[in-house]
CSV table of C-alpha atoms in Angstrom, one decimal:
chain,number,residue,atom,x,y,z
A,369,SER,CA,82.7,107.5,89.9
A,370,GLN,CA,83.8,110.8,90.8
A,371,LYS,CA,85.2,111.4,93.7
A,372,ILE,CA,85.6,114.7,95.8
A,373,GLU,CA,88.4,115.3,98.2
A,374,GLN,CA,88.2,118.7,101.1
A,375,ASN,CA,90.8,118.2,104.1
A,376,SER,CA,89.3,116.9,106.3
A,377,GLU,CA,91.4,118.1,109.2
A,378,ALA,CA,89.5,121.2,110.7
A,379,LEU,CA,90.9,124.4,109.3
A,380,ASN,CA,91.1,127.2,112.7
A,381,ILE,CA,91.8,130.6,112.0
A,382,GLN,CA,91.5,133.8,113.6
A,383,GLU,CA,88.4,136.0,113.6
A,384,GLY,CA,88.9,138.9,110.8
A,385,LYS,CA,91.6,136.8,108.4
A,386,THR,CA,90.5,135.5,105.7
A,387,ALA,CA,89.4,131.3,105.2
A,388,THR,CA,90.3,129.4,102.3
A,389,LEU,CA,88.8,125.8,101.5
A,390,THR,CA,89.7,123.8,98.6
A,391,CYS,CA,88.0,121.1,97.0
A,392,ASN,CA,89.7,118.6,94.6
A,393,TYR,CA,87.7,116.0,92.2
A,394,THR,CA,88.6,113.3,90.1
A,395,ASN,CA,87.8,112.3,86.4
A,396,TYR,CA,84.8,114.6,84.1
A,397,SER,CA,84.6,118.3,85.3
A,398,PRO,CA,81.3,119.2,85.9
A,399,ALA,CA,78.7,121.4,84.4
A,400,TYR,CA,77.8,123.1,87.4
A,401,LEU,CA,80.2,123.0,91.2
A,402,GLN,CA,78.1,124.1,94.0
A,403,TRP,CA,79.6,125.3,98.0
A,404,TYR,CA,76.7,124.5,101.5
A,405,ARG,CA,77.3,125.5,104.7
A,406,GLN,CA,76.0,122.9,107.0
A,407,ASP,CA,75.8,123.5,110.8
A,408,PRO,CA,75.7,120.2,113.5
A,409,GLY,CA,72.3,118.5,113.2
A,410,ARG,CA,70.7,120.7,110.4
A,411,GLY,CA,70.7,119.7,106.2
A,412,PRO,CA,73.3,121.4,104.3
A,413,VAL,CA,72.3,125.2,102.8
A,414,PHE,CA,72.9,126.8,99.9
A,415,LEU,CA,76.0,128.9,99.6
A,416,LEU,CA,77.1,129.7,95.9
A,417,LEU,CA,77.1,128.5,92.9
A,418,ILE,CA,79.7,128.2,89.9
A,419,ARG,CA,79.0,127.3,86.0
A,420,GLU,CA,82.4,125.6,85.1
A,421,ASN,CA,82.4,129.0,82.3
A,422,GLU,CA,83.0,131.1,84.8
A,423,LYS,CA,86.3,131.2,87.0
A,424,GLU,CA,85.2,133.2,90.1
A,425,LYS,CA,81.7,133.9,91.8
A,426,ARG,CA,80.8,136.4,94.0
A,427,LYS,CA,78.5,136.8,97.3
A,428,GLU,CA,79.5,139.5,99.6
A,429,ARG,CA,82.2,138.1,101.8
A,430,LEU,CA,82.4,135.1,99.9
A,431,LYS,CA,84.5,134.4,97.0
A,432,VAL,CA,84.7,131.0,94.3
A,433,THR,CA,86.3,130.0,91.9
A,434,PHE,CA,86.8,127.3,89.9
A,435,ASP,CA,89.9,125.8,87.4
A,436,THR,CA,88.9,123.4,85.3
A,437,THR,CA,92.9,122.5,84.6
A,438,LEU,CA,93.2,121.8,87.9
A,439,LYS,CA,90.0,120.2,88.8
A,440,GLN,CA,90.0,122.0,91.9
A,441,SER,CA,87.3,124.9,93.4
A,442,LEU,CA,88.6,127.4,96.0
A,443,PHE,CA,86.3,128.8,98.3
A,444,HIS,CA,87.0,131.9,100.8
A,445,ILE,CA,85.5,133.8,103.3
A,446,THR,CA,86.5,137.2,103.7
A,447,ALA,CA,86.9,138.5,107.1
A,448,SER,CA,86.4,135.5,109.6
A,449,GLN,CA,83.5,135.4,111.5
A,450,PRO,CA,82.8,133.4,114.8
A,451,ALA,CA,79.5,133.3,113.5
A,452,ASP,CA,81.0,131.0,109.7
A,453,SER,CA,82.4,128.5,112.0
A,454,ALA,CA,80.5,125.8,110.9
A,455,THR,CA,80.9,122.5,107.5
A,456,TYR,CA,81.7,123.8,104.7
A,457,LEU,CA,80.8,121.2,101.9
A,458,CYS,CA,81.7,121.1,97.8
A,459,ALA,CA,79.1,119.2,95.5
A,460,LEU,CA,79.3,118.7,92.2
A,461,TYR,CA,76.9,117.2,89.3
A,462,ASN,CA,78.0,113.9,87.1
A,463,PHE,CA,76.4,111.0,85.6
A,464,ASN,CA,72.4,111.3,86.6
A,465,LYS,CA,74.2,111.7,90.7
A,466,PHE,CA,75.4,113.9,92.6
A,467,TYR,CA,78.9,113.8,94.8
A,468,PHE,CA,79.3,115.7,98.0
A,469,GLY,CA,82.4,116.0,99.3
A,470,SER,CA,82.6,115.3,103.4
A,471,GLY,CA,83.2,118.8,104.2
A,472,THR,CA,85.7,120.7,105.8
A,473,LYS,CA,85.7,121.8,109.2
A,474,LEU,CA,86.0,126.1,110.0
A,475,ASN,CA,86.7,127.4,113.8
A,476,VAL,CA,86.5,130.7,113.7
A,477,LYS,CA,88.1,132.2,117.2
A,478,PRO,CA,86.8,135.5,118.5
B,1382,GLY,CA,56.1,128.8,101.3
B,1383,ALA,CA,57.2,126.5,103.3
B,1384,GLY,CA,60.5,124.9,103.5
B,1385,VAL,CA,61.1,121.4,102.7
B,1386,SER,CA,59.6,119.4,105.4
B,1387,GLN,CA,60.4,115.7,106.3
B,1388,SER,CA,58.6,112.8,108.7
B,1389,PRO,CA,59.0,111.4,111.1
B,1390,SER,CA,62.1,112.9,112.7
B,1391,ASN,CA,62.8,110.7,114.2
B,1392,LYS,CA,62.8,107.0,113.7
B,1393,VAL,CA,63.3,104.0,116.2
B,1394,THR,CA,62.7,101.2,114.4
B,1395,GLU,CA,63.9,97.2,115.1
B,1396,LYS,CA,66.1,95.2,112.7
B,1397,GLY,CA,63.9,92.9,109.9
B,1398,LYS,CA,61.6,95.8,110.2
B,1399,ASP,CA,59.6,98.0,107.3
B,1400,VAL,CA,60.7,102.0,107.3
B,1401,GLU,CA,58.8,104.4,105.2
B,1402,LEU,CA,60.3,107.9,105.3
B,1403,ARG,CA,58.9,110.9,103.2
B,1404,CYS,CA,59.2,114.3,102.2
B,1405,ASP,CA,57.3,116.8,101.2
B,1406,PRO,CA,59.1,119.3,99.0
B,1407,ILE,CA,58.5,122.8,98.2
B,1408,SER,CA,55.8,123.8,95.9
B,1409,GLY,CA,56.8,124.2,92.4
B,1410,HIS,CA,60.3,122.3,92.4
B,1411,THR,CA,60.1,119.7,90.1
B,1412,ALA,CA,64.4,118.6,91.2
B,1413,LEU,CA,64.0,116.0,94.7
B,1414,TYR,CA,66.8,114.2,96.4
B,1415,TRP,CA,67.6,111.7,98.6
B,1416,TYR,CA,70.4,111.8,101.2
B,1417,ARG,CA,72.0,109.0,103.5
B,1418,GLN,CA,74.7,110.5,106.2
B,1419,ARG,CA,76.1,108.5,108.8
B,1420,LEU,CA,77.1,109.9,111.4
B,1421,GLY,CA,80.8,112.1,111.5
B,1422,GLN,CA,80.1,111.6,107.1
B,1423,GLY,CA,79.4,113.3,104.4
B,1424,LEU,CA,76.5,112.9,102.0
B,1425,GLU,CA,75.8,110.3,100.4
B,1426,PHE,CA,74.1,110.6,97.8
B,1427,LEU,CA,70.2,108.3,96.8
B,1428,ILE,CA,68.6,109.0,94.3
B,1429,TYR,CA,67.3,112.4,92.5
B,1430,PHE,CA,63.5,112.8,90.4
B,1431,GLN,CA,63.3,115.0,88.0
B,1432,GLY,CA,59.4,115.3,88.2
B,1433,ASN,CA,58.4,111.9,89.6
B,1434,SER,CA,61.3,110.1,86.5
B,1435,ALA,CA,64.0,108.7,88.4
B,1436,PRO,CA,67.1,108.4,85.9
B,1437,ASP,CA,68.7,106.1,88.3
B,1438,LYS,CA,68.6,104.4,90.7
B,1439,SER,CA,72.4,102.9,90.9
B,1440,GLY,CA,73.4,104.4,94.0
B,1441,LEU,CA,70.1,103.3,96.3
B,1442,PRO,CA,72.5,101.2,99.0
B,1443,SER,CA,71.3,97.3,97.9
B,1444,ASP,CA,67.6,96.5,96.4
B,1445,ARG,CA,66.3,97.1,99.5
B,1446,PHE,CA,66.1,101.0,99.5
B,1447,SER,CA,63.1,102.1,96.9
B,1448,ALA,CA,61.6,105.5,96.1
B,1449,GLU,CA,58.9,106.7,94.5
B,1450,ARG,CA,57.6,110.0,93.8
B,1451,THR,CA,54.0,110.7,92.8
B,1452,GLY,CA,52.5,114.9,91.7
B,1453,GLU,CA,55.8,116.0,90.9
B,1454,SER,CA,55.1,116.6,95.3
B,1455,VAL,CA,55.8,114.3,98.1
B,1456,SER,CA,58.4,111.7,98.0
B,1457,THR,CA,59.1,108.9,99.9
B,1458,LEU,CA,62.1,106.2,100.3
B,1459,THR,CA,61.2,103.2,102.0
B,1460,ILE,CA,64.1,100.6,103.7
B,1461,GLN,CA,62.2,96.5,103.5
B,1462,ARG,CA,64.4,94.9,106.3
B,1463,THR,CA,66.4,97.0,107.9
B,1464,GLN,CA,69.6,96.6,109.2
B,1465,GLN,CA,71.7,97.8,112.2
B,1466,GLU,CA,73.6,100.2,109.5
B,1467,ASP,CA,70.7,101.8,107.7
B,1468,SER,CA,71.1,103.5,111.0
B,1469,ALA,CA,71.5,106.9,110.0
B,1470,VAL,CA,70.0,111.1,108.8
B,1471,TYR,CA,68.0,111.0,105.2
B,1472,LEU,CA,68.4,114.2,104.4
B,1473,CYS,CA,64.7,115.1,101.4
B,1474,ALA,CA,66.3,118.6,98.8
B,1475,SER,CA,63.8,120.2,96.2
B,1476,SER,CA,65.0,122.4,93.0
B,1477,LEU,CA,63.1,124.2,90.4
B,1478,GLY,CA,63.4,123.2,87.3
B,1479,LEU,CA,66.4,121.2,85.8
B,1480,ALA,CA,68.7,119.0,88.5
B,1481,ALA,CA,72.4,120.0,88.9
B,1482,GLN,CA,71.6,123.6,87.6
B,1483,GLY,CA,70.2,125.2,91.1
B,1484,PRO,CA,70.6,125.1,94.8
B,1485,GLN,CA,68.9,122.2,97.2
B,1486,TYR,CA,66.9,123.2,99.8
B,1487,PHE,CA,67.5,120.8,102.1
B,1488,GLY,CA,65.2,119.4,104.6
B,1489,PRO,CA,65.7,118.3,108.4
B,1490,GLY,CA,66.6,115.1,108.1
B,1491,THR,CA,65.4,112.0,109.4
B,1492,ARG,CA,67.2,110.1,112.4
B,1493,LEU,CA,66.9,106.7,111.4
B,1494,LEU,CA,68.5,104.1,114.8
B,1495,VAL,CA,68.3,100.8,113.5
B,1496,LEU,CA,68.2,98.9,117.2
């Protein structure tokens, strides 16, 4: 089966800096990899999707990279703001199942 | 239209009772997903439907869990003979088109507490 690993330790950064979150997976590379944001007590909210033939995807202050050789995706938030504080989850699909990482909590301090 | 809705929002039940959780996806979304999230943990995939069919039911934790979808719309997740370990938030999501090829839109979840 597939395993996804995200850093379980919270990431604390200063406002204005770039936050970089890591998602590593084992076994087979998925055709698509997705990133979501989850706030306490709420369902996840979709942020970005990247395909296996795409190296990089951008949306406003967000950037996602996908390296199928390293089996890794990086998620960047530039010019971070306190409102970006949340848990960020990566997700992928393999063999009729969806796998979500346990998420990395980001704390952006003013 | 409106987003994904789930009912009830909270459910408290006694061990051994059956519960039924409902999900109303976004209109027109052909794929529907169920997840379980225990307190402080990540999402655990349970099952997904493409239309009214579930390609793989092996993600369901035990044979006490079942799910169905009708009319390519509403879905119900049923837990029979609930156990305390079933206490969690059950999240439903839907997406347009084929599963995995697009974003999933999540509902607010049903918080289940088994006493």
